[in-house]
PDB file of C-alpha atoms in Angstrom:
ATOM      1  CA  MET A   8     138.069  93.442 124.399  1.00 39.00           C
ATOM      2  CA  VAL A   9     138.316  89.791 126.256  1.00 44.00           C
ATOM      3  CA  MET A  10     136.042  88.909 128.996  1.00 41.00           C
ATOM      4  CA  ASP A  11     137.220  85.944 131.575  1.00 42.00           C
ATOM      5  CA  GLY A  12     133.661  84.305 132.433  1.00 41.00           C
ATOM      6  CA  TYR A  13     133.245  86.285 135.742  1.00 39.00           C
ATOM      7  CA  HIS A  14     134.053  89.565 133.698  1.00 42.00           C
ATOM      8  CA  HIS A  15     131.500  88.306 130.817  1.00 39.00           C
ATOM      9  CA  ALA A  16     128.714  87.795 134.071  1.00 40.00           C
ATOM     10  CA  VAL A  17     129.718  91.007 136.074  1.00 43.00           C
ATOM     11  CA  HIS A  18     129.829  93.618 131.966  1.00 46.00           C
ATOM     12  CA  SER A  19     126.750  91.556 129.829  1.00 46.00           C
ATOM     13  CA  ARG A  20     123.121  91.433 129.221  1.00 48.00           C
ATOM     14  CA  SER A  21     123.951  88.208 129.930  1.00 43.00           C
ATOM     15  CA  PRO A  22     121.353  86.858 132.662  1.00 46.00           C
ATOM     16  CA  LEU A  23     123.551  83.204 132.284  1.00 44.00           C
ATOM     17  CA  PRO A  24     126.284  83.030 135.391  1.00 46.00           C
ATOM     18  CA  GLY A  25     129.846  83.254 132.920  1.00 47.00           C
ATOM     19  CA  HIS A  26     130.621  79.592 132.030  1.00 44.00           C
ATOM     20  CA  LEU A  27     126.848  79.304 130.804  1.00 41.00           C
ATOM     21  CA  ALA A  28     127.543  82.372 129.000  1.00 42.00           C
ATOM     22  CA  HIS A  29     129.550  80.937 126.832  1.00 44.00           C
ATOM     23  CA  ALA A  30     128.568  77.609 126.952  1.00 42.00           C
ATOM     24  CA  ARG A  31     127.931  75.803 122.900  1.00 45.00           C
ATOM     25  CA  PRO A  32     124.364  75.317 121.460  1.00 47.00           C
ATOM     26  CA  VAL A  33     123.184  72.265 122.275  1.00 48.00           C
ATOM     27  CA  GLY A  34     119.548  71.754 118.941  1.00 52.00           C
ATOM     28  CA  PRO A  35     119.201  68.746 116.457  1.00 55.00           C
ATOM     29  CA  ALA A  36     122.609  69.770 115.293  1.00 59.00           C
ATOM     30  CA  ARG A  37     124.598  68.911 118.309  1.00 67.00           C
ATOM     31  CA  ALA A  38     122.020  65.691 118.772  1.00 76.00           C
ATOM     32  CA  SER A  39     124.168  61.925 118.550  1.00 82.00           C
ATOM     33  CA  GLY A  40     122.011  59.791 116.482  1.00 91.00           C
ATOM     34  CA  PRO A  41     117.998  59.739 116.774  1.00 94.00           C
ATOM     35  CA  THR A  42     117.163  58.942 120.425  1.00 94.00           C
ATOM     36  CA  VAL A  43     115.340  60.226 123.895  1.00 95.00           C
ATOM     37  CA  CYS A  44     119.146  60.355 125.055  1.00 91.00           C
ATOM     38  CA  HIS A  45     121.155  63.074 123.973  1.00 88.00           C
ATOM     39  CA  GLY A  46     119.766  61.968 120.743  1.00 92.00           C
ATOM     40  CA  SER A  47     116.630  64.893 117.960  1.00 94.00           C
ATOM     41  CA  ALA A  48     113.546  62.919 120.044  1.00 95.00           C
ATOM     42  CA  GLY A  49     115.005  64.305 123.314  1.00 93.00           C
ATOM     43  CA  VAL A  50     115.570  67.746 122.027  1.00 93.00           C
ATOM     44  CA  LEU A  51     111.899  67.608 120.224  1.00 94.00           C
ATOM     45  CA  LEU A  52     110.347  66.546 123.303  1.00 93.00           C
ATOM     46  CA  CYS A  53     112.373  69.819 125.375  1.00 91.00           C
ATOM     47  CA  ALA A  54     111.573  71.915 122.089  1.00 91.00           C
ATOM     48  CA  ASP A  55     108.782  70.913 123.028  1.00 89.00           C
ATOM     49  CA  ALA A  56     108.683  71.154 126.342  1.00 88.00           C
ATOM     50  CA  THR A  57     109.315  76.119 126.000  1.00 88.00           C
ATOM     51  CA  GLY A  58     107.036  76.399 123.039  1.00 88.00           C
ATOM     52  CA  SER A  59     110.516  76.667 120.942  1.00 90.00           C
ATOM     53  CA  ASN A  60     108.863  76.097 117.704  1.00 90.00           C
ATOM     54  CA  GLY A  61     111.368  76.261 115.189  1.00 91.00           C
ATOM     55  CA  THR A  62     114.108  73.890 117.489  1.00 92.00           C
ATOM     56  CA  ALA A  63     110.640  71.363 116.954  1.00 92.00           C
ATOM     57  CA  ASP A  64     110.377  71.023 112.989  1.00 93.00           C
ATOM     58  CA  ILE A  65     114.454  70.307 112.733  1.00 93.00           C
ATOM     59  CA  ALA A  66     114.620  68.151 115.278  1.00 93.00           C
ATOM     60  CA  ALA A  67     111.300  66.696 114.229  1.00 93.00           C
ATOM     61  CA  ASP A  68     112.865  66.344 110.721  1.00 93.00           C
ATOM     62  CA  ALA A  69     116.267  65.490 112.226  1.00 92.00           C
ATOM     63  CA  LEU A  70     114.301  62.830 113.152  1.00 91.00           C
ATOM     64  CA  THR A  71     112.175  61.084 110.778  1.00 91.00           C
ATOM     65  CA  ALA A  72     116.310  61.678 108.726  1.00 93.00           C
ATOM     66  CA  GLN A  73     117.015  59.094 110.283  1.00 94.00           C
ATOM     67  CA  TYR A  74     114.378  56.761 109.900  1.00 94.00           C
ATOM     68  CA  ASP A  75     115.380  53.314 108.320  1.00 96.00           C
ATOM     69  CA  PRO A  76     112.973  50.836 107.499  1.00 96.00           C
ATOM     70  CA  GLN A  77     115.604  47.907 106.879  1.00 97.00           C
ATOM     71  CA  LEU A  78     116.279  48.702 110.218  1.00 97.00           C
ATOM     72  CA  PRO A  79     114.712  45.759 113.311  1.00 96.00           C
ATOM     73  CA  PHE A  80     113.424  49.264 115.382  1.00 96.00           C
ATOM     74  CA  PHE A  81     113.437  51.919 112.309  1.00 96.00           C
ATOM     75  CA  PHE A  82     116.305  53.915 113.943  1.00 96.00           C
ATOM     76  CA  GLN A  83     119.117  52.333 115.782  1.00 95.00           C
ATOM     77  CA  HIS A  84     121.581  54.446 118.655  1.00 94.00           C
ATOM     78  CA  HIS A  85     124.260  56.283 118.691  1.00 90.00           C
ATOM     79  CA  ASP A  86     126.887  56.218 121.547  1.00 89.00           C
ATOM     80  CA  HIS A  87     131.084  57.200 120.982  1.00 87.00           C
ATOM     81  CA  GLY A  88     131.636  55.635 117.593  1.00 88.00           C
ATOM     82  CA  ARG A  89     130.014  52.319 117.844  1.00 93.00           C
ATOM     83  CA  VAL A  90     125.857  51.947 115.872  1.00 94.00           C
ATOM     84  CA  THR A  91     123.113  49.607 118.429  1.00 95.00           C
ATOM     85  CA  ASP A  92     119.767  48.246 117.522  1.00 97.00           C
ATOM     86  CA  GLU A  93     118.011  49.535 121.300  1.00 96.00           C
ATOM     87  CA  PRO A  94     113.712  48.831 121.686  1.00 96.00           C
ATOM     88  CA  GLY A  95     113.492  51.041 124.902  1.00 95.00           C
ATOM     89  CA  LEU A  96     112.443  54.705 126.391  1.00 95.00           C
ATOM     90  CA  LEU A  97     115.697  55.982 126.551  1.00 95.00           C
ATOM     91  CA  VAL A  98     118.737  54.670 124.139  1.00 95.00           C
ATOM     92  CA  GLY A  99     116.116  53.065 121.461  1.00 96.00           C
ATOM     93  CA  ALA A 100     112.582  53.334 119.704  1.00 96.00           C
ATOM     94  CA  ALA A 101     110.057  53.117 122.185  1.00 96.00           C
ATOM     95  CA  GLY A 102     110.843  56.565 123.651  1.00 95.00           C
ATOM     96  CA  ILE A 103     112.043  57.805 119.403  1.00 96.00           C
ATOM     97  CA  ALA A 104     108.144  56.526 118.699  1.00 93.00           C
ATOM     98  CA  LEU A 105     106.627  58.324 121.686  1.00 92.00           C
ATOM     99  CA  ALA A 106     107.999  61.270 120.860  1.00 93.00           C
ATOM    100  CA  LEU A 107     106.923  60.834 117.141  1.00 92.00           C
ATOM    101  CA  VAL A 108     102.843  60.346 118.327  1.00 89.00           C
ATOM    102  CA  ASP A 109     103.193  62.878 120.853  1.00 86.00           C
ATOM    103  CA  ARG A 110     105.129  65.357 117.554  1.00 87.00           C
ATOM    104  CA  SER A 111     101.528  64.180 115.151  1.00 86.00           C
ATOM    105  CA  GLY A 112      99.439  64.854 118.099  1.00 78.00           C
ATOM    106  CA  LEU A 113      98.250  61.052 118.222  1.00 79.00           C
ATOM    107  CA  ALA A 114      98.770  60.858 121.917  1.00 71.00           C
ATOM    108  CA  ALA A 115      95.725  60.426 124.091  1.00 72.00           C
ATOM    109  CA  PRO A 116      94.707  64.411 125.285  1.00 69.00           C
ATOM    110  CA  GLU A 117      93.205  63.510 127.988  1.00 73.00           C
ATOM    111  CA  ALA A 118      95.490  61.179 129.690  1.00 72.00           C
ATOM    112  CA  PRO A 119      95.298  62.949 132.724  1.00 72.00           C
ATOM    113  CA  ILE A 120      99.565  62.799 132.841  1.00 78.00           C
ATOM    114  CA  ALA A 121     101.702  63.045 129.813  1.00 80.00           C
ATOM    115  CA  TRP A 122     104.352  60.236 129.916  1.00 83.00           C
ATOM    116  CA  THR A 123     107.763  62.460 129.178  1.00 86.00           C
ATOM    117  CA  ALA A 124     106.347  63.622 133.377  1.00 84.00           C
ATOM    118  CA  ALA A 125     108.519  59.837 133.765  1.00 87.00           C
ATOM    119  CA  LEU A 126     111.130  62.072 132.256  1.00 89.00           C
ATOM    120  CA  LEU A 127     110.515  65.180 134.896  1.00 87.00           C
ATOM    121  CA  LEU A 128     109.455  66.586 131.719  1.00 86.00           C
ATOM    122  CA  PRO A 129     106.584  69.652 131.787  1.00 80.00           C
ATOM    123  CA  THR A 130     103.756  69.871 129.057  1.00 72.00           C
ATOM    124  CA  PRO A 131     104.204  71.024 126.397  1.00 67.00           C
ATOM    125  CA  PHE A 132     104.136  74.753 126.122  1.00 63.00           C
ATOM    126  CA  GLN A 133     101.190  76.621 125.164  1.00 57.00           C
ATOM    127  CA  SER A 134     100.312  79.777 124.165  1.00 51.00           C
ATOM    128  CA  PRO A 135     100.659  81.836 127.287  1.00 51.00           C
ATOM    129  CA  SER A 136      97.055  83.197 127.279  1.00 48.00           C
ATOM    130  CA  ASP A 137      95.853  78.751 127.289  1.00 47.00           C
ATOM    131  CA  ALA A 138      98.381  77.932 130.170  1.00 46.00           C
ATOM    132  CA  THR A 139      98.519  78.360 134.037  1.00 47.00           C
ATOM    133  CA  ILE A 140     101.648  77.396 136.415  1.00 46.00           C
ATOM    134  CA  GLU A 141      99.801  75.697 138.304  1.00 47.00           C
ATOM    135  CA  GLY A 142      98.487  73.542 134.468  1.00 48.00           C
ATOM    136  CA  ARG A 143     101.943  73.316 133.322  1.00 46.00           C
ATOM    137  CA  PHE A 144     103.154  71.669 137.340  1.00 44.00           C
ATOM    138  CA  PRO A 145     101.039  70.152 138.926  1.00 46.00           C
ATOM    139  CA  ARG A 146     101.640  68.334 142.373  1.00 44.00           C
TER     140      ARG A 146
END
């Protein structure tokens, strides 16, 4: 039996609304390039923020596989078939570098707030025994 979105939401166990229950999966395989905006670095940041360690590992591998020391900024931005060298945060090497530094554990742990707050992302996920709602989402 084929169900439309409404009937799927009503009759399935999915907690998502019908139109979202059929959405394509996202992840490193669907990322377009290495950058924070739509790329592997963005998937890595989101996976770390939600505690999706397997996805974070795959994204980190996909990201480091795109490293090229011959490029001006070591990574290139991919946008609708066009490839450019960018130094910026969202579509360039700066965001990629910050994501990799966070992943490596080299970032200063005593920083009062994570740099990812500028992207409205919470701090990287910790085990439930270590994390509280108050600690993850400061006022």
